[in-house]
Amino acid sequence: MIRRQLEEERLVVWRRTCPGRDCHKVTATDEEVAAERAAGTWCGPRWCPPCAERDERERAERERERREAEERAIEMRRREVEALEEWAREVLADPDTVILDTETTGLHDEARIVDLGVITAAGDVLMDTLINPGEPIPADATDIHGIMDAQVAMAPSFEVVLDRLAAVLHGRRCVICNQAFDVARLRHELTMHYRQTGHQNPEDAVDSWLGTVRFEDAMVPYSDWYGDWSEYWGNYAWQPLYGGDHRAVSDCRAVAERLWEMAKSGDGGGGFR
């Protein structure tokens, strides 16, 4: 009962007092507040003129700062998008650029390559081969790329195509949709190869082989350019390739299409979605 009475008294004081910061000026009588509340016109405590002026100045300052921060963010984003578009143009103009993709037996660390494609930025096919992984292809992997055991039964092993792959990639700028995954698959295949052939330092040999290629990721630059911000992940959401049948060469062509999409934009593209 006492608490309720104290709360009522506090509300009475609040209704008749200026809401300004550290201000205790009475700006309305209890009768005026009661009359306005009865008429349905009461909108809260009245401001005293000095506090009202200060509040208006502070609101205007906050709005100005908000607009300036927004303009800075837009400018930063514009520059980021322009840089990504310039990167795409440079990649496509580089005569050493190739695009690589693999299809595999899964997404796990020991997944084997079952399909390997390499094309030039202009779309010329340099490699397009199924690969016998030496183990069954799981059904969930087949559901993605459509490659079944029977299709790779007579296909060459990775070791057989390795020399050709080395010749195609050596010294090249190799763009990959998901660089981390595909390079890890190459590393796994190369490690198995060097171990099986009795190399004294398989890991060093793998590093040396991979070091002859300049790998670059396309997924992050394209997604950053597209600009679909994810609050959940705190960055730009990865975008699908739209690669058709999800085979290696098809996905290579899809990467090239995404690069051309970036390079030809010139108006901010997806960067301001």
mmCIF file with all atom_site columns, C-alpha atoms in Angstrom, residues 102-115 133-138 140-141 145 158 181-190 192:
data_model
loop_
_atom_site.group_PDB
_atom_site.id
_atom_site.type_symbol
_atom_site.label_atom_id
_atom_site.label_alt_id
_atom_site.label_comp_id
_atom_site.label_asym_id
_atom_site.label_entity_id
_atom_site.label_seq_id
_atom_site.pdbx_PDB_ins_code
_atom_site.Cartn_x
_atom_site.Cartn_y
_atom_site.Cartn_z
_atom_site.occupancy
_atom_site.B_iso_or_equiv
_atom_site.pdbx_formal_charge
_atom_site.auth_seq_id
_atom_site.auth_comp_id
_atom_site.auth_asym_id
_atom_site.auth_atom_id
_atom_site.pdbx_PDB_model_num
ATOM 1  C CA . THR A 1 102 ? 36.006 -30.429 -58.660 1.00 0.00 ? 102 THR A CA 1
ATOM 2  C CA . GLU A 1 103 ? 33.162 -32.756 -57.767 1.00 0.00 ? 103 GLU A CA 1
ATOM 3  C CA . THR A 1 104 ? 33.899 -35.160 -54.946 1.00 0.00 ? 104 THR A CA 1
ATOM 4  C CA . THR A 1 105 ? 32.731 -38.100 -52.884 1.00 0.00 ? 105 THR A CA 1
ATOM 5  C CA . GLY A 1 106 ? 31.619 -35.723 -50.135 1.00 0.00 ? 106 GLY A CA 1
ATOM 6  C CA . LEU A 1 107 ? 32.502 -32.721 -48.041 1.00 0.00 ? 107 LEU A CA 1
ATOM 7  C CA . HIS A 1 108 ? 34.598 -34.511 -45.427 1.00 0.00 ? 108 HIS A CA 1
ATOM 8  C CA . ASP A 1 109 ? 38.381 -34.190 -45.075 1.00 0.00 ? 109 ASP A CA 1
ATOM 9  C CA . GLU A 1 110 ? 39.082 -37.485 -46.863 1.00 0.00 ? 110 GLU A CA 1
ATOM 10 C CA . ALA A 1 111 ? 36.707 -36.852 -49.775 1.00 0.00 ? 111 ALA A CA 1
ATOM 11 C CA . ARG A 1 112 ? 38.110 -37.915 -53.164 1.00 0.00 ? 112 ARG A CA 1
ATOM 12 C CA . ILE A 1 113 ? 37.815 -36.143 -56.502 1.00 0.00 ? 113 ILE A CA 1
ATOM 13 C CA . VAL A 1 114 ? 35.472 -37.762 -59.052 1.00 0.00 ? 114 VAL A CA 1
ATOM 14 C CA . ASP A 1 115 ? 35.220 -34.957 -61.626 1.00 0.00 ? 115 ASP A CA 1
ATOM 15 C CA . PRO A 1 133 ? 38.310 -42.253 -56.749 1.00 0.00 ? 133 PRO A CA 1
ATOM 16 C CA . GLY A 1 134 ? 39.148 -45.872 -55.893 1.00 0.00 ? 134 GLY A CA 1
ATOM 17 C CA . GLU A 1 135 ? 36.182 -46.068 -53.525 1.00 0.00 ? 135 GLU A CA 1
ATOM 18 C CA . PRO A 1 136 ? 32.375 -46.037 -53.799 1.00 0.00 ? 136 PRO A CA 1
ATOM 19 C CA . ILE A 1 137 ? 30.646 -42.712 -54.337 1.00 0.00 ? 137 ILE A CA 1
ATOM 20 C CA . PRO A 1 138 ? 28.114 -42.152 -51.532 1.00 0.00 ? 138 PRO A CA 1
ATOM 21 C CA . ASP A 1 140 ? 24.277 -38.228 -50.994 1.00 0.00 ? 140 ASP A CA 1
ATOM 22 C CA . ALA A 1 141 ? 27.204 -37.092 -53.142 1.00 0.00 ? 141 ALA A CA 1
ATOM 23 C CA . HIS A 1 145 ? 26.480 -34.015 -58.926 1.00 0.00 ? 145 HIS A CA 1
ATOM 24 C CA . PHE A 1 158 ? 44.040 -38.954 -60.114 1.00 0.00 ? 158 PHE A CA 1
ATOM 25 C CA . PHE A 1 181 ? 37.604 -26.751 -50.238 1.00 0.00 ? 181 PHE A CA 1
ATOM 26 C CA . ASP A 1 182 ? 38.981 -27.507 -53.709 1.00 0.00 ? 182 ASP A CA 1
ATOM 27 C CA . VAL A 1 183 ? 42.597 -26.832 -52.774 1.00 0.00 ? 183 VAL A CA 1
ATOM 28 C CA . ALA A 1 184 ? 42.125 -29.111 -49.774 1.00 0.00 ? 184 ALA A CA 1
ATOM 29 C CA . ARG A 1 185 ? 40.882 -31.838 -52.142 1.00 0.00 ? 185 ARG A CA 1
ATOM 30 C CA . LEU A 1 186 ? 43.940 -31.356 -54.360 1.00 0.00 ? 186 LEU A CA 1
ATOM 31 C CA . ARG A 1 187 ? 46.167 -31.438 -51.296 1.00 0.00 ? 187 ARG A CA 1
ATOM 32 C CA . HIS A 1 188 ? 44.571 -34.695 -50.142 1.00 0.00 ? 188 HIS A CA 1
ATOM 33 C CA . GLU A 1 189 ? 44.966 -36.346 -53.567 1.00 0.00 ? 189 GLU A CA 1
ATOM 34 C CA . LEU A 1 190 ? 48.560 -35.152 -53.894 1.00 0.00 ? 190 LEU A CA 1
ATOM 35 C CA . MET A 1 192 ? 48.078 -39.789 -51.120 1.00 0.00 ? 192 MET A CA 1
#
